[in-house]
Short mmCIF file of C-alpha atoms in Angstrom, two decimals:
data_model
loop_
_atom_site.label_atom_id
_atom_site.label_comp_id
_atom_site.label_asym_id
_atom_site.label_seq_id
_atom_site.Cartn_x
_atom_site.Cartn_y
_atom_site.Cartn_z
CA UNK Y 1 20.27 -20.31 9.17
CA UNK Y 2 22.85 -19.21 6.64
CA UNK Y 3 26.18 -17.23 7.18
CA UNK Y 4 25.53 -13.70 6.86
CA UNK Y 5 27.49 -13.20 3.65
CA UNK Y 6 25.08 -15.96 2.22
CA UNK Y 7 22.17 -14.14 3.10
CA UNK Y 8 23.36 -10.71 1.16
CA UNK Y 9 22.70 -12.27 -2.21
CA UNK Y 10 19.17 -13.73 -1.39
CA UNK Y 11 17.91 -10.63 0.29
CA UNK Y 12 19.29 -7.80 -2.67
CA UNK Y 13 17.22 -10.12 -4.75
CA UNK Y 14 14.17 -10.04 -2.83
CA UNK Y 15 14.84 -6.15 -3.01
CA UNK Y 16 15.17 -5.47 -6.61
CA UNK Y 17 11.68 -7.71 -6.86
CA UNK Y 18 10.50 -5.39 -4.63
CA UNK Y 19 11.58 -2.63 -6.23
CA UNK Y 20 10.24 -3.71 -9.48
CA UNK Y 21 6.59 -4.51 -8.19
CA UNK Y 22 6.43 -1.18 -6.68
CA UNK Y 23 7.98 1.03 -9.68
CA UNK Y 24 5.17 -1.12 -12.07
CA UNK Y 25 2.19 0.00 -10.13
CA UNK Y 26 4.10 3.34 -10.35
CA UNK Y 27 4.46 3.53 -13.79
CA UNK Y 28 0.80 3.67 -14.40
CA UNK Y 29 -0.31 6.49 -12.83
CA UNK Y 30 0.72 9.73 -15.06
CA UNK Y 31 -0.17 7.66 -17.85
CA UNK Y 32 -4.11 6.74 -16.08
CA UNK Y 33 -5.49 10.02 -17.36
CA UNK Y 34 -4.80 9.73 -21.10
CA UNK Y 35 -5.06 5.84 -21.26
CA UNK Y 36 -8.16 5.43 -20.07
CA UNK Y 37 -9.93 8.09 -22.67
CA UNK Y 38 -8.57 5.41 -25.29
CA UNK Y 39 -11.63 3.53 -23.68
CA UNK Y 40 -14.41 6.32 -23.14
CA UNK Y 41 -13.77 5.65 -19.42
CA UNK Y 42 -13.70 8.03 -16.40
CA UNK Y 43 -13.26 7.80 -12.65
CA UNK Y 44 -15.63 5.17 -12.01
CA UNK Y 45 -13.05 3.04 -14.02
CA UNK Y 46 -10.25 4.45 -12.51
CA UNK Y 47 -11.51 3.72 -9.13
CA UNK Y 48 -12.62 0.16 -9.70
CA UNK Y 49 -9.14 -0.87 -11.55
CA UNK Y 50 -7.11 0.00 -8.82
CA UNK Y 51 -10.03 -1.44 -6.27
CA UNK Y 52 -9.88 -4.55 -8.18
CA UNK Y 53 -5.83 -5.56 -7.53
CA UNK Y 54 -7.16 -4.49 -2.92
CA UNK Y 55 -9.71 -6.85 -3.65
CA UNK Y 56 -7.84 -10.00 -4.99
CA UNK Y 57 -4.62 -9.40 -2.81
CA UNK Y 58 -7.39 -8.96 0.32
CA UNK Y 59 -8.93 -12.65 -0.38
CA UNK Y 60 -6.04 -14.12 -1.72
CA UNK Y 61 -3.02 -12.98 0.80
CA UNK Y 62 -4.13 -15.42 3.83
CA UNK Y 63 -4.03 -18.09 1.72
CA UNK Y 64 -0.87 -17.44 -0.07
CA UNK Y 65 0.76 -17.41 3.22
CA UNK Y 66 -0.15 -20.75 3.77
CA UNK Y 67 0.69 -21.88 0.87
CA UNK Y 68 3.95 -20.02 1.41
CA UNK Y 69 4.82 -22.34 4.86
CA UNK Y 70 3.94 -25.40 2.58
CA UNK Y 71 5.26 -25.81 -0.22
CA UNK Y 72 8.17 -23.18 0.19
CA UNK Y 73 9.08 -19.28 -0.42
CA UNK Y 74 10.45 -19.73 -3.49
CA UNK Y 75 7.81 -21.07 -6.02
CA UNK Y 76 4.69 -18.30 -4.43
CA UNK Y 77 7.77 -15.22 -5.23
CA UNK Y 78 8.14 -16.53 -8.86
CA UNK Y 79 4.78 -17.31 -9.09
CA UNK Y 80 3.56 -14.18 -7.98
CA UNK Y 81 6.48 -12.53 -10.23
CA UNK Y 82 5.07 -14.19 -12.98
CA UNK Y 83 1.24 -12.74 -12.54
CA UNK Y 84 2.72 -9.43 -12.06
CA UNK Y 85 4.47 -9.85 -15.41
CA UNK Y 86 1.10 -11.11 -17.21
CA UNK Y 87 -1.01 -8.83 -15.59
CA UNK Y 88 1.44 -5.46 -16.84
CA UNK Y 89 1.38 -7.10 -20.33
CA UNK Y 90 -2.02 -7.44 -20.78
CA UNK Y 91 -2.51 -4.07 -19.56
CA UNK Y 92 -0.60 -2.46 -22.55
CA UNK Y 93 -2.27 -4.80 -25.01
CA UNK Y 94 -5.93 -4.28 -24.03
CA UNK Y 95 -8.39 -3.27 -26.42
CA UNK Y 96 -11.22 -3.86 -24.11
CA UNK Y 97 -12.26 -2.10 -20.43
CA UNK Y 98 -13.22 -6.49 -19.35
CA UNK Y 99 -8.83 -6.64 -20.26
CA UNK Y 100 -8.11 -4.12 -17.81
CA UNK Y 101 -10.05 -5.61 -14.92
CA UNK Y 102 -8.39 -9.02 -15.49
CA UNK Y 103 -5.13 -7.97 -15.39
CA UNK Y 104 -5.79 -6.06 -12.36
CA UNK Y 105 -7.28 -8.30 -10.85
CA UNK Y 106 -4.11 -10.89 -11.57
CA UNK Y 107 -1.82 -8.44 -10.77
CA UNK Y 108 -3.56 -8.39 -6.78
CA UNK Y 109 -3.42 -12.08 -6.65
CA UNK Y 110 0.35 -11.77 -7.77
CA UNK Y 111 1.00 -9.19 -5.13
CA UNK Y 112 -0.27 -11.93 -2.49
CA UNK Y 113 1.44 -14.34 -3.30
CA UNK Y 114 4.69 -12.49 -3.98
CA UNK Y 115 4.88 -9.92 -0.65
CA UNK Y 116 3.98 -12.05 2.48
CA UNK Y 117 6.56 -14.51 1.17
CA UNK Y 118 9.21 -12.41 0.68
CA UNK Y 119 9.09 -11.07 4.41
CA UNK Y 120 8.44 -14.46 5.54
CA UNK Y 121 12.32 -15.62 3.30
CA UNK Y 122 13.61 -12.52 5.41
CA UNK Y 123 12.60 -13.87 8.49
CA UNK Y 124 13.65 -17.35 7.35
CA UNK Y 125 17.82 -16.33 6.66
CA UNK Y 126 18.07 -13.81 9.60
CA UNK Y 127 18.17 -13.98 13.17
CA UNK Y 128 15.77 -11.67 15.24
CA UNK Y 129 18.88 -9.28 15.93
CA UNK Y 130 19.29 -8.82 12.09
CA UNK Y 131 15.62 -9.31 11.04
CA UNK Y 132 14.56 -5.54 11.63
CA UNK Y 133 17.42 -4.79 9.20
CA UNK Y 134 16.71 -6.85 6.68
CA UNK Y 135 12.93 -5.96 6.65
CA UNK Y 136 14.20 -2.28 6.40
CA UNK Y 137 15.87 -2.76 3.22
CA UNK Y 138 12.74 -4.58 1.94
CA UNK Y 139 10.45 -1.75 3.17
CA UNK Y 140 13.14 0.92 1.65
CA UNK Y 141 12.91 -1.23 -1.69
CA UNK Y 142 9.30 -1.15 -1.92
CA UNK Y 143 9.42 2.90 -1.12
CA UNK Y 144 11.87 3.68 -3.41
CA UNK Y 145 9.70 1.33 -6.46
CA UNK Y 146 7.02 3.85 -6.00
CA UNK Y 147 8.92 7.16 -5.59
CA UNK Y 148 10.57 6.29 -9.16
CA UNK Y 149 7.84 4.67 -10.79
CA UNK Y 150 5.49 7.73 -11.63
CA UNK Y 151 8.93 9.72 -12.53
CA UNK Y 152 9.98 6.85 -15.13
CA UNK Y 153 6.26 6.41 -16.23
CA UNK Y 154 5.39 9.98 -17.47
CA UNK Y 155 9.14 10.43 -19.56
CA UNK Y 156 8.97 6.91 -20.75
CA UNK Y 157 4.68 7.84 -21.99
CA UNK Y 158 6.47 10.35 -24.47
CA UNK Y 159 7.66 7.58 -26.31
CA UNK Y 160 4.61 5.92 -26.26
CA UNK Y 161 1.13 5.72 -24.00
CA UNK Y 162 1.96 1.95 -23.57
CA UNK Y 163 5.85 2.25 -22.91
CA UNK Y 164 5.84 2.19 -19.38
CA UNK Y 165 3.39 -0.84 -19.64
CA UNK Y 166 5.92 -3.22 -21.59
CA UNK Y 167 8.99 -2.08 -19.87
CA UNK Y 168 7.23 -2.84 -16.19
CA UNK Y 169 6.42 -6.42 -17.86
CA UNK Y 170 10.17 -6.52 -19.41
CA UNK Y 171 11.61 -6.14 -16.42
CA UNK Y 172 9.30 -8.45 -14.29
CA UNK Y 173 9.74 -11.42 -16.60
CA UNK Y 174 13.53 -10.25 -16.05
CA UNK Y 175 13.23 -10.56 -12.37
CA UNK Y 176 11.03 -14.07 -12.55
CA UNK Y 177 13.84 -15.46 -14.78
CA UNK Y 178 16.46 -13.95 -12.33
CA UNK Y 179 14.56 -15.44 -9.01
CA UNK Y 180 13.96 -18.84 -10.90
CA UNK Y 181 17.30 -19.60 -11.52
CA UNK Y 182 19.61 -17.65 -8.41
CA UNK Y 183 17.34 -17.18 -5.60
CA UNK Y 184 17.93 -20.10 -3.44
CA UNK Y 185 14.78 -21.94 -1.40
CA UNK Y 186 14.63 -21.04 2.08
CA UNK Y 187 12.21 -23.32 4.03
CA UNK Y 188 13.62 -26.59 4.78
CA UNK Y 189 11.47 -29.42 3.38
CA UNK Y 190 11.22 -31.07 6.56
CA UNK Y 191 9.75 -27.70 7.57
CA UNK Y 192 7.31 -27.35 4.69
CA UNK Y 193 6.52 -31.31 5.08
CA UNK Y 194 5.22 -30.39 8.73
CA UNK Y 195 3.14 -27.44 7.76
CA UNK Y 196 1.32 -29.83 5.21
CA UNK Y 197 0.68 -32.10 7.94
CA UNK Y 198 -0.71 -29.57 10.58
CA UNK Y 199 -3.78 -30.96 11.93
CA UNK Y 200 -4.59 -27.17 13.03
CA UNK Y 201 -6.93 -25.75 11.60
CA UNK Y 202 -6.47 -22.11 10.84
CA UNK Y 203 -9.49 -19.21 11.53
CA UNK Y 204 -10.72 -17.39 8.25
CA UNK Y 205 -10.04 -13.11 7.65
CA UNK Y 206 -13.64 -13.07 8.20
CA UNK Y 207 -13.53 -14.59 11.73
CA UNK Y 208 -10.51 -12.91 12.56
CA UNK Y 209 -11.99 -9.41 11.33
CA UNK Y 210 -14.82 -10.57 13.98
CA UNK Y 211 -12.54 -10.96 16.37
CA UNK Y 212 -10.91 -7.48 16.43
CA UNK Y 213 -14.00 -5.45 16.58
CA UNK Y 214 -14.06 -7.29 20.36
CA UNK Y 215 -10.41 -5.82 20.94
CA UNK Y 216 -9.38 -2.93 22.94
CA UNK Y 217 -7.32 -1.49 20.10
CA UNK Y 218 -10.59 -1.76 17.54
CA UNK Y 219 -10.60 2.28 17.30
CA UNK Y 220 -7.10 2.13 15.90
CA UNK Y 221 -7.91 -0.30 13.42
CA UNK Y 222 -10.32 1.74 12.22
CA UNK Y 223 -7.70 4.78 11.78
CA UNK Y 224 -5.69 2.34 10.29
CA UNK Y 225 -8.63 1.63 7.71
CA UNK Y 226 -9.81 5.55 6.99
CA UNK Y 227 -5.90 6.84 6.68
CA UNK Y 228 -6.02 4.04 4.34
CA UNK Y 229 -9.07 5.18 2.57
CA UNK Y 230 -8.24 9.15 2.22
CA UNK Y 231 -4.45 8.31 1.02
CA UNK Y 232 -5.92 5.71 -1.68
CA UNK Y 233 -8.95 8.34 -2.40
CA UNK Y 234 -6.15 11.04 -3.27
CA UNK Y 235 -4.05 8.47 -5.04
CA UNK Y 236 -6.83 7.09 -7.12
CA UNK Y 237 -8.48 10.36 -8.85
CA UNK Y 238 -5.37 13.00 -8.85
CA UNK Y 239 -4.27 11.88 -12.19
CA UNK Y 240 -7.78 12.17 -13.80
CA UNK Y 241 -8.37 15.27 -11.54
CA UNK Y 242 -5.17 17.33 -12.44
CA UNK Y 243 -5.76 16.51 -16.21
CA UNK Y 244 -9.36 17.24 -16.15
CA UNK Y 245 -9.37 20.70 -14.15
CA UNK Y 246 -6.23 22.11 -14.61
CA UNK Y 247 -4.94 20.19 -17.72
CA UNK Y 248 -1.81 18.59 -16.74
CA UNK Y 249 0.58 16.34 -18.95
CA UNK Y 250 1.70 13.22 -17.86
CA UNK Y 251 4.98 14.57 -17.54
CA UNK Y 252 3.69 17.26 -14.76
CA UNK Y 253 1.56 14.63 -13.00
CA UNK Y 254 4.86 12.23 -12.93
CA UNK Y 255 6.82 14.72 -10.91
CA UNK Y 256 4.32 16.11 -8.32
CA UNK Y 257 3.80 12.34 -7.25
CA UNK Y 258 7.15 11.28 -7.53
CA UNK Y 259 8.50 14.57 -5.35
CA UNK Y 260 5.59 14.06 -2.82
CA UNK Y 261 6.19 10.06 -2.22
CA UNK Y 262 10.23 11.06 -2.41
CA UNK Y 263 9.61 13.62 0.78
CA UNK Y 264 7.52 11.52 2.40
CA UNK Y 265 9.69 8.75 2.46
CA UNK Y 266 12.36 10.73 3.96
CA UNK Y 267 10.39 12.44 6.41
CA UNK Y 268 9.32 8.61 7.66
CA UNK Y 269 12.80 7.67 6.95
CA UNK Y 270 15.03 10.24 9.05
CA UNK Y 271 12.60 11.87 11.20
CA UNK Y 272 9.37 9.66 12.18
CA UNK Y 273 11.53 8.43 15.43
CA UNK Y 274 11.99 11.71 16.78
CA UNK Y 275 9.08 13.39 16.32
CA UNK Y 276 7.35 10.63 18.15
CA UNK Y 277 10.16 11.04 20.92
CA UNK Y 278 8.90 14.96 20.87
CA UNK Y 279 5.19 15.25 20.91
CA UNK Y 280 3.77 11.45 21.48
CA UNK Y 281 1.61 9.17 19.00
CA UNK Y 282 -1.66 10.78 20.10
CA UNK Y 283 -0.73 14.45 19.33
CA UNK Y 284 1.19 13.35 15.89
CA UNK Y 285 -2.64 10.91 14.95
CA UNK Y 286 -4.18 14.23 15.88
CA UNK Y 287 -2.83 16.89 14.30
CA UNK Y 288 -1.55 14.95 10.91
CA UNK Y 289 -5.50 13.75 10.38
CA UNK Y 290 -6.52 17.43 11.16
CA UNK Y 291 -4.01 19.14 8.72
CA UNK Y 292 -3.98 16.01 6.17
CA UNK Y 293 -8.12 17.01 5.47
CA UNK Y 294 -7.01 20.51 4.79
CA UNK Y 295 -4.56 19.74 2.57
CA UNK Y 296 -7.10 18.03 0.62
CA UNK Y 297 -9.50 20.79 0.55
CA UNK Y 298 -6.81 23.55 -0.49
CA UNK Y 299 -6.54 21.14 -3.33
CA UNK Y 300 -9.14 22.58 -4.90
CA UNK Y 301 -8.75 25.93 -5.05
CA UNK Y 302 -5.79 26.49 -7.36
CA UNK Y 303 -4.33 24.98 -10.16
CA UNK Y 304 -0.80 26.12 -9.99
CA UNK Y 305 1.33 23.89 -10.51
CA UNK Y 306 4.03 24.68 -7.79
CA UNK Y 307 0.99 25.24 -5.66
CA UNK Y 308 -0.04 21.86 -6.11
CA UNK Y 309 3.56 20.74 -5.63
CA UNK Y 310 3.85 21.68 -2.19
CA UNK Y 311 0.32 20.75 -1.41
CA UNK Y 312 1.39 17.16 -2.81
CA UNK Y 313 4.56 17.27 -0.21
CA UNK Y 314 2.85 18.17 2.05
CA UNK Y 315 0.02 15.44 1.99
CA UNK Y 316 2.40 12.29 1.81
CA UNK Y 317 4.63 13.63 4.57
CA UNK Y 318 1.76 14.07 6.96
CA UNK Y 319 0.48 10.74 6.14
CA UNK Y 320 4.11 9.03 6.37
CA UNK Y 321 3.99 10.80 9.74
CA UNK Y 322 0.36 9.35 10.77
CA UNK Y 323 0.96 5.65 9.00
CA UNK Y 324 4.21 4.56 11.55
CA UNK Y 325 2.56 6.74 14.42
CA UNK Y 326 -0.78 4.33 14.60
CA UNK Y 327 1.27 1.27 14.41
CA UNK Y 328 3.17 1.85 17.12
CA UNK Y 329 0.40 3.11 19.26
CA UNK Y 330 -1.14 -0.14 17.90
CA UNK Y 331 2.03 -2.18 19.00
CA UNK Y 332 2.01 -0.94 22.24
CA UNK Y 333 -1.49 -1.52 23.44
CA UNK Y 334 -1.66 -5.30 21.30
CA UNK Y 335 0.48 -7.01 24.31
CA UNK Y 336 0.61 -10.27 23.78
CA UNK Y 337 -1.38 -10.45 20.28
CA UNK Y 338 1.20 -8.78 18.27
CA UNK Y 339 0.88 -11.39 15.77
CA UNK Y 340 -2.28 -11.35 15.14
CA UNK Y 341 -2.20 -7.52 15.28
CA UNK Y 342 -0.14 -7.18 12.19
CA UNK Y 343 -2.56 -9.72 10.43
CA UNK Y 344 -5.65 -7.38 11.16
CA UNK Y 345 -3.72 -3.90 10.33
CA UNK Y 346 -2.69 -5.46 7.44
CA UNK Y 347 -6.31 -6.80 6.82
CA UNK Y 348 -7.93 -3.08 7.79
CA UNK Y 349 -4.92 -1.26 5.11
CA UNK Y 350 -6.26 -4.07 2.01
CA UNK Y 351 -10.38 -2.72 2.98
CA UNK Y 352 -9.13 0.72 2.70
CA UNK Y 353 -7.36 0.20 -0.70
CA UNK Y 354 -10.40 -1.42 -2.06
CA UNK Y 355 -13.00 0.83 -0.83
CA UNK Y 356 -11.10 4.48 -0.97
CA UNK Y 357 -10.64 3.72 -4.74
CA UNK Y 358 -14.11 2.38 -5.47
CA UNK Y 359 -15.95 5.15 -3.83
CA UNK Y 360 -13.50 8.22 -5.06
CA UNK Y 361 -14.04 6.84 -8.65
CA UNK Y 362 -17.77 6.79 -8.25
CA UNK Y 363 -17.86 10.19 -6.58
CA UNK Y 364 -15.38 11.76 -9.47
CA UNK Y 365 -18.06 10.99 -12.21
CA UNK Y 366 -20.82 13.15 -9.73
CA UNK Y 367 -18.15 15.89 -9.46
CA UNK Y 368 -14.61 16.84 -9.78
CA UNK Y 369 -14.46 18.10 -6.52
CA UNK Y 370 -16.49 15.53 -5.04
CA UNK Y 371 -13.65 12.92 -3.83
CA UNK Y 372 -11.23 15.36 -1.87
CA UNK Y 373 -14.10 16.92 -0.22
CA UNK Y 374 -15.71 13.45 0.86
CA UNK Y 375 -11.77 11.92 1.62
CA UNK Y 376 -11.26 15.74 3.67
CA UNK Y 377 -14.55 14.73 5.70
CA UNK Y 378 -13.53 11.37 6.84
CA UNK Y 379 -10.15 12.13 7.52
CA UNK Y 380 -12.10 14.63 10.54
CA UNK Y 381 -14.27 12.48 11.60
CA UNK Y 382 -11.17 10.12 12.17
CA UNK Y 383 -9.74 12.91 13.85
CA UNK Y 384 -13.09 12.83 16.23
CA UNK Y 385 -12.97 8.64 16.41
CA UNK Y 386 -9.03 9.30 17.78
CA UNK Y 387 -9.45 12.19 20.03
CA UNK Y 388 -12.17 10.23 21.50
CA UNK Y 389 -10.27 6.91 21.96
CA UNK Y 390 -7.58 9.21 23.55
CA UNK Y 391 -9.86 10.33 26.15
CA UNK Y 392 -11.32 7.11 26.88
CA UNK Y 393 -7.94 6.09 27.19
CA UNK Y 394 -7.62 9.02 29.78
CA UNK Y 395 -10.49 8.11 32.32
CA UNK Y 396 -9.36 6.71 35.58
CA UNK Y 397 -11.21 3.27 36.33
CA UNK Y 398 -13.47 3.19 39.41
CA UNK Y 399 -12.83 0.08 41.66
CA UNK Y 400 -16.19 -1.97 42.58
CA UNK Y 401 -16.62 -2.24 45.94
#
């Protein structure tokens, strides 16, 4: 373990490659609209792209963590740095819709390889005291990447419909060249020489996805998986959706997402503790699932753009209330499978990424409309799933005689 003034340097870098994996997939979205007309392409596109970087980082995460204990933390960040890098650049120099799908699909496998690492360095240079702390800043990295990416994306498009596509890869080939020659290994080689001679053999996603439908906290999972699906849904088709119906610019799109994520990170920042304290995880799944499908409804009746604004807010605070609020209702009832708990939530978060984009893209082309009133109607009927867990939670057990 190093010294704590050691482990400042390795963990601001891990941050700003944080940061800059979050602010690329940022970047893109106020441009979405107007880039993908270069190609005769509509929602169906839009929805598959972004399914396309869920799917790869789905399949590919599990064994980039493996690889990660290995051969070392190190080589899977640059490595995964480096996809990120190729898969931004051949983004802005596609002439082709097959282009696109590559280098999102790339740019998942680069997102597996580079995140699980980097929490698994953190957990490698800190001691469990300091290891919240450090995963904070990380998490606070990655927030902060996506708050300013859709800001810096829609002023940097007025230069340019590409611009934000070539910076993002500028400054990830900045930040592999940076990590490559500063960021110091972690993993001891007698420690990666021992996970290459593990005789253990480890269970597939698919088995452990199996497994969790048996568990007592399966319910949860699933709220984990359809507050995935409704926040990707809204994510995936507002671009094309504001630009379509009420003929927003780039610019406008850029600051509705970039003020929503921005109060939403607060809100889970400064307040998520004590409103938890106040009304309970239950009442807080509950009410933010109820008010989080009307949100998405009211979405449709106006296109003011200070109406949508607050709207906007308003959706990304309830669902950085609801996001924190099922973990830790999660946490609580995993006892001793916390481990393997994260692995499935995490599992149940990369289905809903893939499958809220693919089916809001293909429901966009049917009708505008179409995706916020389909993401409003599972968001209830996760409302149901929870209020019903709740009460089954509630029932006293009868003792056999």
């Amino acid at each position: 373990m190093r010294s704590a003034e050691n482990n400042q340097r390795p963990i601001l870098f891990l941050m700003v490659n944080m940061f800059i994996a979050m602010l690329g997939i940022g970047l893109i979205i106020p441009i979405l609209p107007e880039f993908l007309k270069e190609f005769g392409a509509g929602g169906k596109t839009a929805g598959y792209l972004i399914a396309a970087l869920g799917l790869t980082q789905f399949i590919f995460s599990p064994i980039a963590g493996e690889w990660s204990d290995k051969y070392g933390r190190k080589i899977m960040i640059v490595s995964g740095l480096t996809l990120f890098t190729i898969s931004n650049l051949l983004f802005a120099v596609a002439e082709h819709i097959s282009m696109l799908y590559i280098s999102r699909l790339i740019g998942g496998i680069g997102a597996a390889f580079m995140i699980p690492s980097m929490l698994a360095y953190v957990a490698d240079i800190t001691t469990e005291e300091k290891r919240g702390k450090g995963l904070g800043l990380l998490g606070a990295a990655m927030s902060l990447g996506f708050v300013i990416g859709p800001g810096i994306g829609g002023f940097l498009a007025e230069l340019g419909l590409r611009m934000p596509l070539y910076v993002s890869a500028g400054v990830g080939a900045l930040a592999t060249v940076g990590s490559l020659l500063f960021l110091p290994e972690s993993l001891s080689k007698e420690a990666q020489m021992a996970a290459r001679n593990a005789k253990e053999k480890k269970e597939s996603i698919f088995v452990q996805l199996g497994r969790s439908v048996r568990a007592p906290y399966f319910i949860m999972l699933i709220l984990i998986f359809t507050m995935t699906f409704g926040l990707a849904n809204f994510e995936a088709i507002f671009p094309l959706f504001v630009d379509a119906k009420f003929a927003y610019t780039a610019r406008d799109i850029s600051i509705i997402i970039t003020v929503g994520a921005l109060a939403g990170t607060v809100v889970q920042a400064a307040l998520i503790g004590k409103l938890i304290e106040r009304f309970g995880e239950k009442n807080l799944i509950n009410w933010t699932f109820l008010f989080s499908a009307v949100s998405m409804v009211l979405m449709l009746l106006s296109g003011n753009f200070w109406y949508m604004l607050v709207l906007t807010v308003i959706f990304f605070t309830l669902t950085s209330i609801m996001r924190p609020a099922i973990n830790t209702l999660i946490s609580k009832r995993a006892g001793d499978e916390q481990g393997f708990v994260a692995g499935m939530n995490n599992a149940y978060m990369s289905l809903g990424n893939i499958f809220g984009p693919a089916v809001a893209g293909t429901l966009y082309d049917v009708h505008l409309d179409a995706p916020y009133l389909f993401g409003a109607i599972i968001l209830i009927i996760s409302l149901f799933l929870s209020r019903k867990e709740s009460r089954s939670k509630m029932k006293p057990v009868v003792a056999q005689s």
